[in-house]
Short mmCIF file of C-alpha atoms in Angstrom, two decimals:
data_model
loop_
_atom_site.label_atom_id
_atom_site.label_comp_id
_atom_site.label_asym_id
_atom_site.label_seq_id
_atom_site.Cartn_x
_atom_site.Cartn_y
_atom_site.Cartn_z
CA MET A 1 -3.30 1.77 -10.86
CA GLN A 2 -0.15 3.13 -9.50
CA LEU A 3 0.13 6.89 -10.13
CA VAL A 4 3.16 9.01 -9.53
CA ILE A 5 2.96 12.82 -9.77
CA ILE A 6 6.32 14.57 -10.28
CA SER A 7 6.61 18.20 -9.50
CA GLY A 8 9.16 20.69 -8.25
CA ARG A 9 11.53 23.44 -9.38
CA SER A 10 12.65 23.66 -13.11
CA GLY A 11 16.17 22.54 -13.35
CA SER A 12 15.85 20.14 -10.46
CA GLY A 13 15.81 16.95 -12.61
CA LYS A 14 12.08 16.29 -13.11
CA SER A 15 12.59 15.11 -16.69
CA ILE A 16 15.32 12.65 -15.38
CA ALA A 17 12.96 11.37 -12.87
CA LEU A 18 10.02 10.98 -15.41
CA GLN A 19 12.50 9.21 -17.76
CA ALA A 20 13.66 6.75 -14.90
CA LEU A 21 10.04 5.76 -14.30
CA GLU A 22 9.35 5.30 -17.99
CA ASP A 23 12.29 3.11 -18.27
CA LEU A 24 10.68 0.98 -15.48
CA GLY A 25 7.51 0.46 -17.44
CA TYR A 26 5.39 3.58 -16.44
CA TYR A 27 3.38 5.30 -18.97
CA ALA A 28 5.09 8.75 -18.57
CA ILE A 29 3.62 12.30 -19.64
CA ASP A 30 5.46 15.33 -19.11
CA ASN A 31 3.82 18.83 -18.41
CA LEU A 32 0.24 17.47 -18.01
CA PRO A 33 -2.33 20.05 -17.62
CA ALA A 34 -3.62 19.46 -14.04
CA MET A 35 -7.17 19.56 -14.91
CA LEU A 36 -6.80 16.59 -17.38
CA LEU A 37 -5.43 14.34 -14.51
CA GLY A 38 -8.81 12.86 -13.46
CA SER A 39 -9.75 12.23 -17.04
CA LEU A 40 -6.46 10.49 -17.91
CA VAL A 41 -6.83 8.32 -15.01
CA ASP A 42 -10.39 7.32 -15.80
CA GLU A 43 -9.44 6.53 -19.46
CA LEU A 44 -6.50 4.36 -18.50
CA ARG A 45 -8.40 2.36 -15.90
CA GLU A 46 -11.26 1.93 -18.28
CA GLN A 47 -8.91 0.41 -20.97
CA GLY A 48 -7.18 -1.62 -18.38
CA GLU A 49 -3.90 -1.53 -20.29
CA ARG A 50 -1.72 0.58 -18.15
CA THR A 51 -1.39 0.06 -14.36
CA HIS A 52 1.61 2.47 -13.86
CA LEU A 53 1.30 6.11 -14.72
CA ALA A 54 3.77 8.92 -14.09
CA VAL A 55 2.93 12.49 -14.92
CA SER A 56 4.82 15.83 -14.57
CA ILE A 57 2.79 18.81 -13.23
CA ASP A 58 4.63 22.00 -12.34
CA ALA A 59 4.77 25.78 -12.76
CA ARG A 60 4.27 25.46 -16.57
CA ASN A 61 0.59 24.76 -15.77
CA LEU A 62 -1.91 27.67 -15.74
CA PRO A 63 -2.01 29.23 -12.19
CA THR A 64 -5.82 28.40 -11.69
CA ALA A 65 -4.92 24.66 -12.56
CA LEU A 66 -2.35 24.60 -9.91
CA GLU A 67 -4.74 26.15 -7.47
CA ARG A 68 -7.18 23.33 -8.08
CA LEU A 69 -4.50 20.52 -7.93
CA PRO A 70 -4.96 19.76 -4.07
CA ALA A 71 -8.69 19.37 -4.51
CA LEU A 72 -8.20 17.07 -7.51
CA LEU A 73 -5.77 14.87 -5.56
CA GLU A 74 -8.37 14.71 -2.59
CA GLU A 75 -10.93 13.50 -5.33
CA LEU A 76 -8.49 10.85 -6.32
CA ARG A 77 -7.85 9.79 -2.71
CA GLN A 78 -11.64 9.56 -2.05
CA ARG A 79 -12.04 7.23 -5.09
CA GLU A 80 -9.24 5.09 -3.68
CA ILE A 81 -6.69 5.66 -6.46
CA ARG A 82 -3.23 5.24 -5.03
CA PHE A 83 -0.79 7.94 -5.84
CA GLN A 84 2.33 9.56 -4.78
CA VAL A 85 3.43 13.19 -5.16
CA ILE A 86 7.32 13.41 -5.37
CA TYR A 87 8.72 16.91 -5.22
CA LEU A 88 12.11 17.74 -6.39
CA THR A 89 14.03 20.85 -5.19
CA THR A 90 17.45 22.23 -5.67
CA ASP A 91 19.21 25.11 -3.91
CA ALA A 92 18.53 28.41 -5.78
CA ARG A 93 22.27 29.15 -6.12
CA ILE A 94 22.90 25.95 -7.95
CA LEU A 95 19.80 26.59 -10.09
CA LEU A 96 21.44 29.91 -11.06
CA GLU A 97 24.56 28.13 -11.95
CA ARG A 98 22.94 25.47 -13.89
CA TYR A 99 20.75 27.97 -16.12
CA SER A 100 23.87 30.09 -16.63
CA ALA A 101 25.92 27.20 -17.85
CA THR A 102 23.29 25.69 -20.11
CA ARG A 103 21.99 29.13 -21.23
CA ARG A 104 18.48 27.74 -21.27
CA ARG A 105 15.53 30.03 -20.42
CA HIS A 106 13.59 29.49 -17.29
CA PRO A 107 9.89 28.72 -18.09
CA LEU A 108 8.64 31.87 -16.02
CA THR A 109 10.87 34.27 -17.88
CA ARG A 110 9.62 33.45 -21.46
CA ASP A 111 6.50 35.77 -21.30
CA SER A 112 7.64 38.26 -18.63
CA ASP A 113 10.38 40.75 -17.68
CA MET A 114 11.50 38.77 -14.60
CA THR A 115 15.11 38.17 -14.15
CA LEU A 116 16.37 34.54 -13.76
CA GLU A 117 16.65 34.88 -9.96
CA GLU A 118 13.16 36.42 -9.65
CA ALA A 119 11.71 33.56 -11.72
CA ILE A 120 13.34 30.88 -9.55
CA ASN A 121 12.01 32.57 -6.36
CA LYS A 122 8.58 33.00 -7.90
CA GLU A 123 8.22 29.32 -9.06
CA GLU A 124 9.09 28.22 -5.62
CA GLU A 125 6.18 30.43 -4.23
CA THR A 126 3.84 29.12 -7.02
CA LEU A 127 4.57 25.38 -6.05
CA PHE A 128 4.51 25.91 -2.20
CA GLU A 129 1.31 24.10 -1.75
CA ILE A 130 2.31 21.12 -3.91
CA ARG A 131 5.52 20.93 -1.95
CA ASP A 132 3.50 20.95 1.23
CA LEU A 133 1.42 18.03 0.16
CA ALA A 134 4.22 15.94 -1.23
CA ASP A 135 4.82 12.39 0.13
CA LEU A 136 8.60 12.69 -0.79
CA LEU A 137 10.81 15.59 -1.07
CA ILE A 138 14.08 14.98 -2.91
CA ASP A 139 16.94 17.60 -2.77
CA THR A 140 19.03 17.20 -6.06
CA SER A 141 21.47 19.78 -5.24
CA ARG A 142 24.34 17.38 -4.89
CA LEU A 143 22.88 14.53 -6.90
CA SER A 144 24.28 13.14 -10.28
CA VAL A 145 21.91 12.05 -12.95
CA HIS A 146 22.69 8.48 -11.96
CA ASP A 147 22.20 9.19 -8.31
CA LEU A 148 18.70 10.71 -8.86
CA ARG A 149 17.65 7.82 -11.25
CA ARG A 150 18.73 5.42 -8.36
CA ARG A 151 16.72 7.32 -5.79
CA ILE A 152 13.63 7.25 -7.98
CA THR A 153 14.16 3.55 -8.66
CA ASP A 154 14.76 2.53 -4.96
CA GLN A 155 12.31 5.03 -3.20
CA VAL A 156 9.47 5.47 -5.62
CA ALA A 157 9.09 2.55 -7.95
CA HIS A 158 9.73 -0.05 -5.42
CA GLN A 159 7.86 1.60 -2.68
CA ARG A 160 5.46 -0.89 -1.08
CA LYS A 161 1.80 -0.14 -0.41
CA ASP A 162 1.08 0.76 3.21
CA GLN A 163 4.84 0.38 4.07
CA LEU A 164 6.74 3.44 5.55
CA THR A 165 10.10 3.73 3.76
CA LEU A 166 12.48 4.81 6.39
CA THR A 167 15.79 6.41 5.26
CA PHE A 168 18.68 7.32 7.64
CA GLU A 169 21.11 9.93 6.25
CA SER A 170 24.35 11.22 7.77
CA PHE A 171 25.55 14.65 6.86
CA GLY A 172 28.04 17.35 7.79
CA TYR A 173 26.68 20.72 9.18
CA LYS A 174 29.51 22.61 7.36
CA ARG A 175 27.76 21.69 4.08
CA GLY A 176 24.31 22.31 5.33
CA VAL A 177 21.42 20.48 6.65
CA PRO A 178 19.73 18.25 3.90
CA MET A 179 16.63 19.97 2.42
CA ASP A 180 14.68 16.75 2.19
CA ALA A 181 15.19 15.75 5.86
CA ASP A 182 11.97 15.21 7.85
CA LEU A 183 13.75 14.74 11.29
CA VAL A 184 17.10 16.11 12.11
CA PHE A 185 19.33 14.99 15.13
CA ASP A 186 22.49 16.86 15.95
CA VAL A 187 25.31 14.68 17.31
CA ARG A 188 28.02 17.22 17.47
CA CYS A 189 27.97 17.16 21.33
CA LEU A 190 29.54 13.64 21.26
CA PRO A 191 33.26 13.05 21.51
CA ASN A 192 34.94 13.75 18.23
CA PRO A 193 37.32 11.13 16.78
CA TYR A 194 38.74 13.77 14.38
CA TRP A 195 40.94 15.34 17.03
CA ASP A 196 42.81 12.04 17.34
CA PRO A 197 45.33 12.10 14.37
CA THR A 198 45.49 8.31 14.12
CA LEU A 199 41.72 8.12 13.73
CA ARG A 200 41.00 11.07 11.47
CA GLN A 201 41.39 8.96 8.19
CA TYR A 202 38.72 6.54 8.94
CA THR A 203 34.86 6.84 9.05
CA GLY A 204 32.12 5.81 11.30
CA ARG A 205 31.83 2.62 9.49
CA ASP A 206 35.20 1.52 10.45
CA ASP A 207 36.14 -0.58 13.60
CA SER A 208 38.48 1.93 14.91
CA ILE A 209 35.84 4.69 15.02
CA ILE A 210 33.17 2.27 16.37
CA THR A 211 35.57 1.06 19.19
CA PHE A 212 36.34 4.85 20.08
CA LEU A 213 32.72 5.94 20.32
CA ASN A 214 31.56 2.78 22.00
CA SER A 215 33.96 3.54 24.89
CA TYR A 216 31.90 6.63 25.77
CA PRO A 217 28.61 6.03 27.86
CA VAL A 218 27.18 9.29 26.44
CA VAL A 219 27.31 8.03 22.91
CA GLU A 220 25.14 4.98 23.84
CA ALA A 221 22.78 7.14 25.80
CA MET A 222 22.15 9.39 22.91
CA ALA A 223 21.71 6.37 20.55
CA ASP A 224 19.18 4.77 23.00
CA ASP A 225 17.23 7.98 23.36
CA ILE A 226 16.93 8.57 19.50
CA GLN A 227 16.09 4.85 19.04
CA ALA A 228 13.35 5.05 21.77
CA TRP A 229 11.85 8.20 20.27
CA LEU A 230 11.69 6.71 16.78
CA GLU A 231 10.26 3.24 17.84
CA LYS A 232 7.51 5.27 19.84
CA TRP A 233 6.57 7.72 16.90
CA LEU A 234 7.26 6.14 13.71
CA PRO A 235 3.92 4.07 13.89
CA ALA A 236 2.09 7.34 14.37
CA TYR A 237 3.66 8.69 11.19
CA GLN A 238 2.76 5.62 9.15
CA ASN A 239 -0.77 5.63 10.59
CA SER A 240 -1.17 9.26 9.25
CA GLN A 241 -0.61 7.63 5.67
CA ARG A 242 2.88 8.86 5.62
CA SER A 243 4.79 6.88 3.09
CA TYR A 244 8.35 8.20 3.40
CA MET A 245 10.41 9.31 6.41
CA THR A 246 13.94 10.74 6.15
CA VAL A 247 15.85 10.93 9.51
CA ALA A 248 19.03 13.04 9.09
CA ILE A 249 21.80 12.68 11.71
CA GLY A 250 24.52 15.47 11.53
CA CYS A 251 27.94 16.08 12.89
CA THR A 252 30.53 18.66 11.79
CA GLY A 253 32.14 17.10 8.90
CA GLY A 254 29.82 14.03 8.33
CA GLN A 255 32.49 11.45 8.35
CA HIS A 256 32.49 10.06 11.94
CA ARG A 257 29.87 10.45 14.65
CA SER A 258 26.90 10.98 12.09
CA VAL A 259 27.95 7.99 10.17
CA TYR A 260 28.35 5.88 13.21
CA MET A 261 24.92 7.10 14.54
CA VAL A 262 23.11 6.18 11.36
CA GLU A 263 24.77 2.73 11.32
CA GLN A 264 23.70 1.87 14.79
CA LEU A 265 20.14 3.21 14.52
CA ALA A 266 19.69 1.53 11.12
CA GLN A 267 20.74 -1.83 12.57
CA GLN A 268 18.17 -1.41 15.41
CA LEU A 269 15.14 -0.05 13.39
CA VAL A 270 15.49 -2.51 10.59
CA LYS A 271 14.10 -4.96 13.13
CA GLN A 272 10.92 -3.04 13.40
CA THR A 273 10.53 -1.96 9.72
CA GLY A 274 12.07 -4.97 7.93
CA GLU A 275 14.02 -2.66 5.53
CA VAL A 276 15.71 0.76 5.74
CA GLN A 277 17.54 2.91 3.31
CA ILE A 278 20.98 4.29 4.33
CA ARG A 279 22.66 7.39 2.78
CA HIS A 280 25.95 8.79 3.82
CA ARG A 281 26.01 12.00 2.01
CA GLU A 282 29.50 13.10 2.54
CA LEU A 283 30.83 9.66 1.85
CA GLY A 284 29.00 9.43 -1.40
CA LEU A 285 27.40 6.08 -0.24
CA GLN A 286 23.90 4.72 -0.19
CA TYR A 287 22.38 1.21 0.10
CA THR A 288 19.49 -0.80 1.52
CA LEU A 289 19.64 -2.69 4.70
CA SER A 290 17.17 -5.56 5.18
CA GLU A 291 16.62 -7.49 8.27
CA ASP A 292 17.60 -10.82 6.85
CA VAL A 293 20.93 -9.45 5.64
CA ALA A 294 21.80 -6.90 8.40
CA ALA A 295 25.50 -6.87 9.09
CA PRO A 296 27.51 -5.43 12.05
CA CYS A 297 28.55 -1.74 11.46
CA GLY A 298 32.05 -2.64 11.17
CA THR A 299 31.52 -4.60 8.01
CA SER A 300 30.64 -3.25 4.52
CA PRO A 301 27.21 -4.47 3.13
CA ALA A 302 26.74 -4.27 -0.48
CA ALA A 303 26.53 -0.56 -1.52
CA SER A 304 25.85 1.42 -4.61
CA THR A 305 28.12 4.45 -4.97
CA PRO A 306 28.17 7.29 -7.46
#
Protein backbone atom coordinates (compact mmCIF):
# COMPACT_ATOMS: atom_id res chain seq x y z
CA MET A 1 0.00 0.00 0.00
CA GLN A 2 1.06 3.56 -0.75
CA LEU A 3 -0.48 5.97 1.75
CA VAL A 4 -0.42 9.76 1.39
CA ILE A 5 -1.59 11.94 4.29
CA ILE A 6 -2.47 15.51 3.33
CA SER A 7 -2.57 18.12 6.07
CA GLY A 8 -2.05 21.83 6.44
CA ARG A 9 -3.74 25.18 6.84
CA SER A 10 -7.35 25.63 5.76
CA GLY A 11 -7.42 27.49 2.47
CA SER A 12 -3.98 26.28 1.41
CA GLY A 13 -5.25 23.84 -1.25
CA LYS A 14 -5.69 20.52 0.56
CA SER A 15 -8.85 19.68 -1.41
CA ILE A 16 -7.05 20.37 -4.68
CA ALA A 17 -4.16 18.13 -3.66
CA LEU A 18 -6.54 15.35 -2.68
CA GLN A 19 -8.46 15.66 -5.95
CA ALA A 20 -5.20 15.51 -7.91
CA LEU A 21 -4.32 12.21 -6.24
CA GLU A 22 -7.85 10.88 -6.77
CA ASP A 23 -7.51 11.63 -10.48
CA LEU A 24 -4.32 9.54 -10.45
CA GLY A 25 -6.15 6.52 -9.08
CA TYR A 26 -5.82 7.02 -5.33
CA TYR A 27 -8.71 6.15 -3.05
CA ALA A 28 -9.22 9.63 -1.53
CA ILE A 29 -10.96 10.52 1.74
CA ASP A 30 -11.33 14.07 3.01
CA ASN A 31 -11.38 14.95 6.74
CA LEU A 32 -10.68 11.43 7.98
CA PRO A 33 -10.84 11.11 11.79
CA ALA A 34 -7.25 10.35 12.75
CA MET A 35 -8.19 7.48 15.04
CA LEU A 36 -9.70 5.60 12.08
CA LEU A 37 -6.53 5.68 9.99
CA GLY A 38 -5.13 2.35 11.23
CA SER A 39 -8.47 0.56 10.82
CA LEU A 40 -8.90 1.91 7.30
CA VAL A 41 -5.44 0.76 6.27
CA ASP A 42 -6.09 -2.70 7.71
CA GLU A 43 -9.45 -2.98 5.95
CA LEU A 44 -8.08 -2.00 2.55
CA ARG A 45 -5.03 -4.25 2.87
CA GLU A 46 -7.28 -7.15 3.83
CA GLN A 47 -9.51 -6.60 0.78
CA GLY A 48 -6.47 -6.19 -1.45
CA GLU A 49 -8.43 -3.98 -3.84
CA ARG A 50 -6.73 -0.63 -3.27
CA THR A 51 -2.98 -0.10 -3.22
CA HIS A 52 -3.04 3.72 -3.23
CA LEU A 53 -4.76 5.66 -0.46
CA ALA A 54 -4.84 9.43 0.13
CA VAL A 55 -6.47 10.99 3.20
CA SER A 56 -6.80 14.50 4.56
CA ILE A 57 -6.26 14.92 8.30
CA ASP A 58 -6.26 18.48 9.61
CA ALA A 59 -7.57 20.85 12.28
CA ARG A 60 -11.16 19.71 11.73
CA ASN A 61 -10.21 16.61 13.75
CA LEU A 62 -10.75 16.45 17.47
CA PRO A 63 -7.76 17.91 19.35
CA THR A 64 -7.18 14.61 21.17
CA ALA A 65 -7.07 12.77 17.83
CA LEU A 66 -4.45 15.16 16.46
CA GLU A 67 -2.36 14.69 19.59
CA ARG A 68 -2.35 10.92 18.99
CA LEU A 69 -1.50 11.16 15.29
CA PRO A 70 2.33 11.04 15.68
CA ALA A 71 2.01 7.83 17.69
CA LEU A 72 -0.38 6.37 15.10
CA LEU A 73 2.09 7.14 12.33
CA GLU A 74 4.89 5.50 14.27
CA GLU A 75 2.75 2.37 14.58
CA LEU A 76 2.28 2.33 10.80
CA ARG A 77 6.03 2.73 10.32
CA GLN A 78 6.72 -0.18 12.67
CA ARG A 79 4.33 -2.28 10.59
CA GLU A 80 6.37 -1.33 7.49
CA ILE A 81 3.47 0.48 5.85
CA ARG A 82 4.87 3.02 3.42
CA PHE A 83 3.40 6.52 3.82
CA GLN A 84 4.13 10.16 3.13
CA VAL A 85 2.93 13.19 5.10
CA ILE A 86 2.42 16.24 2.90
CA TYR A 87 1.86 19.59 4.61
CA LEU A 88 0.43 22.55 2.70
CA THR A 89 0.94 26.05 4.02
CA THR A 90 0.19 29.57 2.84
CA ASP A 91 1.20 33.00 4.09
CA ALA A 92 -1.31 34.19 6.71
CA ARG A 93 -1.92 37.46 4.87
CA ILE A 94 -2.85 35.59 1.72
CA LEU A 95 -5.19 33.33 3.68
CA LEU A 96 -6.93 36.43 5.07
CA GLU A 97 -7.39 37.73 1.54
CA ARG A 98 -8.71 34.38 0.28
CA TYR A 99 -11.29 34.03 3.05
CA SER A 100 -12.35 37.65 2.69
CA ALA A 101 -12.79 37.25 -1.07
CA THR A 102 -14.76 33.98 -0.89
CA ARG A 103 -16.62 34.91 2.34
CA ARG A 104 -16.20 31.33 3.53
CA ARG A 105 -15.98 30.62 7.25
CA HIS A 106 -12.77 29.23 8.68
CA PRO A 107 -13.40 25.83 10.35
CA LEU A 108 -12.21 27.11 13.74
CA THR A 109 -14.62 30.09 13.74
CA ARG A 110 -17.78 28.03 13.41
CA ASP A 111 -18.17 27.16 17.09
CA SER A 112 -16.19 29.95 18.70
CA ASP A 113 -15.90 33.71 18.99
CA MET A 114 -12.46 33.81 17.38
CA THR A 115 -11.78 36.33 14.65
CA LEU A 116 -10.57 35.06 11.29
CA GLU A 117 -6.99 36.14 12.02
CA GLU A 118 -7.07 34.43 15.44
CA ALA A 119 -8.42 31.23 13.87
CA ILE A 120 -5.67 31.17 11.23
CA ASN A 121 -2.98 31.59 13.91
CA LYS A 122 -4.62 29.04 16.20
CA GLU A 123 -4.79 26.47 13.41
CA GLU A 124 -1.07 26.83 12.72
CA GLU A 125 -0.33 26.20 16.42
CA THR A 126 -2.65 23.17 16.45
CA LEU A 127 -0.96 21.61 13.44
CA PHE A 128 2.62 22.44 14.43
CA GLU A 129 3.53 18.87 15.36
CA ILE A 130 2.16 17.50 12.07
CA ARG A 131 4.09 20.14 10.15
CA ASP A 132 7.23 19.20 12.04
CA LEU A 133 7.02 15.52 11.03
CA ALA A 134 5.95 16.17 7.42
CA ASP A 135 7.99 14.57 4.65
CA LEU A 136 7.22 17.40 2.26
CA LEU A 137 6.21 21.00 2.91
CA ILE A 138 4.57 22.85 0.00
CA ASP A 139 4.11 26.61 0.13
CA THR A 140 1.04 27.40 -2.00
CA SER A 141 1.14 31.17 -1.50
CA ARG A 142 2.05 31.84 -5.12
CA LEU A 143 0.85 28.61 -6.74
CA SER A 144 -2.11 28.45 -9.09
CA VAL A 145 -4.48 25.47 -8.99
CA HIS A 146 -2.65 23.99 -11.97
CA ASP A 147 0.76 24.56 -10.36
CA LEU A 148 -0.30 22.75 -7.19
CA ARG A 149 -1.75 19.81 -9.10
CA ARG A 150 1.51 19.53 -11.04
CA ARG A 151 3.59 19.64 -7.86
CA ILE A 152 1.48 16.87 -6.31
CA THR A 153 1.79 14.76 -9.47
CA ASP A 154 5.53 15.27 -9.91
CA GLN A 155 6.71 15.16 -6.31
CA VAL A 156 4.21 12.95 -4.53
CA ALA A 157 2.55 10.51 -6.93
CA HIS A 158 5.76 9.83 -8.85
CA GLN A 159 8.04 9.73 -5.82
CA ARG A 160 10.15 6.58 -5.94
CA LYS A 161 10.66 4.36 -2.92
CA ASP A 162 13.94 4.91 -1.09
CA GLN A 163 14.83 7.70 -3.53
CA LEU A 164 15.53 11.23 -2.33
CA THR A 165 13.60 13.74 -4.46
CA LEU A 166 15.95 16.70 -4.84
CA THR A 167 14.57 20.09 -5.88
CA PHE A 168 16.57 23.21 -6.69
CA GLU A 169 14.63 26.48 -6.51
CA SER A 170 15.79 29.97 -7.43
CA PHE A 171 14.12 32.97 -5.81
CA GLY A 172 14.43 36.70 -5.19
CA TYR A 173 14.89 37.93 -1.63
CA LYS A 174 12.75 40.98 -2.35
CA ARG A 175 9.75 38.62 -2.51
CA GLY A 176 10.77 36.57 0.52
CA VAL A 177 12.42 33.22 1.17
CA PRO A 178 10.33 30.20 0.07
CA MET A 179 8.61 28.73 3.13
CA ASP A 180 9.10 25.19 1.84
CA ALA A 181 12.89 25.45 1.51
CA ASP A 182 14.99 22.98 3.52
CA LEU A 183 18.37 24.57 2.73
CA VAL A 184 18.93 28.18 1.66
CA PHE A 185 22.06 29.61 0.02
CA ASP A 186 22.49 33.35 -0.51
CA VAL A 187 24.37 34.36 -3.69
CA ARG A 188 23.79 38.12 -3.45
CA CYS A 189 27.52 38.61 -2.83
CA LEU A 190 28.31 37.58 -6.42
CA PRO A 191 28.72 40.07 -9.29
CA ASN A 192 25.30 41.27 -10.45
CA PRO A 193 24.53 41.34 -14.21
CA TYR A 194 21.57 43.60 -13.48
CA TRP A 195 23.83 46.63 -13.35
CA ASP A 196 24.83 46.13 -16.98
CA PRO A 197 21.93 47.64 -19.01
CA THR A 198 22.72 45.34 -21.95
CA LEU A 199 22.26 42.23 -19.76
CA ARG A 200 19.32 43.27 -17.59
CA GLN A 201 16.64 41.80 -19.87
CA TYR A 202 18.14 38.30 -19.83
CA THR A 203 17.99 35.55 -17.19
CA GLY A 204 20.50 33.15 -15.70
CA ARG A 205 19.52 30.56 -18.31
CA ASP A 206 20.70 32.74 -21.20
CA ASP A 207 24.17 32.49 -22.71
CA SER A 208 24.99 36.17 -22.17
CA ILE A 209 24.45 35.89 -18.39
CA ILE A 210 26.27 32.56 -18.22
CA THR A 211 29.27 34.09 -20.02
CA PHE A 212 29.23 37.10 -17.68
CA LEU A 213 29.16 35.04 -14.49
CA ASN A 214 31.62 32.44 -15.77
CA SER A 215 34.19 35.22 -16.17
CA TYR A 216 34.41 35.69 -12.38
CA PRO A 217 36.45 33.09 -10.42
CA VAL A 218 34.46 33.88 -7.26
CA VAL A 219 31.29 32.55 -8.94
CA GLU A 220 32.92 29.24 -9.77
CA ALA A 221 34.37 29.03 -6.25
CA MET A 222 30.95 29.45 -4.64
CA ALA A 223 29.36 26.90 -6.98
CA ASP A 224 32.12 24.40 -6.18
CA ASP A 225 31.70 24.94 -2.42
CA ILE A 226 27.92 24.46 -2.49
CA GLN A 227 28.25 21.42 -4.72
CA ALA A 228 30.85 19.84 -2.44
CA TRP A 229 28.67 20.43 0.62
CA LEU A 230 25.62 18.88 -1.03
CA GLU A 231 27.53 15.87 -2.37
CA LYS A 232 28.87 15.21 1.11
CA TRP A 233 25.64 15.61 3.08
CA LEU A 234 22.79 14.55 0.79
CA PRO A 235 23.52 10.84 1.42
CA ALA A 236 23.18 11.50 5.15
CA TYR A 237 19.76 13.08 4.63
CA GLN A 238 18.68 10.13 2.51
CA ASN A 239 19.95 7.62 5.07
CA SER A 240 17.81 9.35 7.70
CA GLN A 241 14.72 8.31 5.67
CA ARG A 242 14.35 11.77 4.15
CA SER A 243 12.23 11.57 1.00
CA TYR A 244 12.40 15.20 -0.16
CA MET A 245 14.97 17.97 -0.10
CA THR A 246 14.43 21.49 -1.45
CA VAL A 247 17.58 23.58 -1.92
CA ALA A 248 16.73 27.25 -2.45
CA ILE A 249 19.23 29.66 -4.01
CA GLY A 250 18.47 33.35 -3.63
CA CYS A 251 19.66 36.61 -5.13
CA THR A 252 18.05 40.05 -5.07
CA GLY A 253 15.51 39.70 -7.87
CA GLY A 254 15.62 35.99 -8.65
CA GLN A 255 16.36 36.55 -12.32
CA HIS A 256 20.12 36.21 -12.88
CA ARG A 257 22.55 34.88 -10.25
CA SER A 258 20.20 32.50 -8.43
CA VAL A 259 18.86 31.10 -11.71
CA TYR A 260 22.39 30.58 -13.01
CA MET A 261 23.49 28.85 -9.80
CA VAL A 262 20.48 26.53 -9.74
CA GLU A 263 21.17 25.48 -13.33
CA GLN A 264 24.85 24.87 -12.62
CA LEU A 265 24.23 22.84 -9.46
CA ALA A 266 21.42 20.82 -11.02
CA GLN A 267 23.65 19.85 -13.92
CA GLN A 268 26.24 18.52 -11.46
CA LEU A 269 23.98 16.89 -8.86
CA VAL A 270 21.85 15.07 -11.44
CA LYS A 271 24.90 12.89 -12.02
CA GLN A 272 24.66 11.75 -8.39
CA THR A 273 20.89 11.50 -8.01
CA GLY A 274 19.83 10.59 -11.56
CA GLU A 275 17.01 13.15 -11.55
CA VAL A 276 16.35 16.57 -10.04
CA GLN A 277 13.41 18.94 -10.00
CA ILE A 278 14.11 22.56 -10.98
CA ARG A 279 11.92 25.53 -10.09
CA HIS A 280 12.62 29.16 -10.96
CA ARG A 281 10.05 30.92 -8.80
CA GLU A 282 10.32 34.41 -10.22
CA LEU A 283 10.43 33.11 -13.82
CA GLY A 284 7.34 30.92 -13.34
CA LEU A 285 9.27 27.96 -14.71
CA GLN A 286 9.67 24.39 -13.48
CA TYR A 287 10.82 21.12 -15.03
CA THR A 288 12.52 17.82 -14.33
CA LEU A 289 16.14 17.25 -15.30
CA SER A 290 17.27 13.66 -15.85
CA GLU A 291 20.85 12.48 -16.27
CA ASP A 292 20.16 10.98 -19.68
CA VAL A 293 18.63 14.21 -21.02
CA ALA A 294 20.70 16.81 -19.17
CA ALA A 295 21.40 19.84 -21.35
CA PRO A 296 23.85 22.76 -21.02
CA CYS A 297 22.49 25.68 -19.04
CA GLY A 298 22.34 27.87 -22.12
CA THR A 299 19.74 25.61 -23.73
CA SER A 300 16.09 25.27 -22.86
CA PRO A 301 15.03 21.79 -21.74
CA ALA A 302 11.38 20.86 -21.86
CA ALA A 303 9.63 22.88 -19.19
CA SER A 304 6.13 23.16 -17.74
CA THR A 305 5.04 26.73 -17.15
CA PRO A 306 1.94 28.11 -15.51
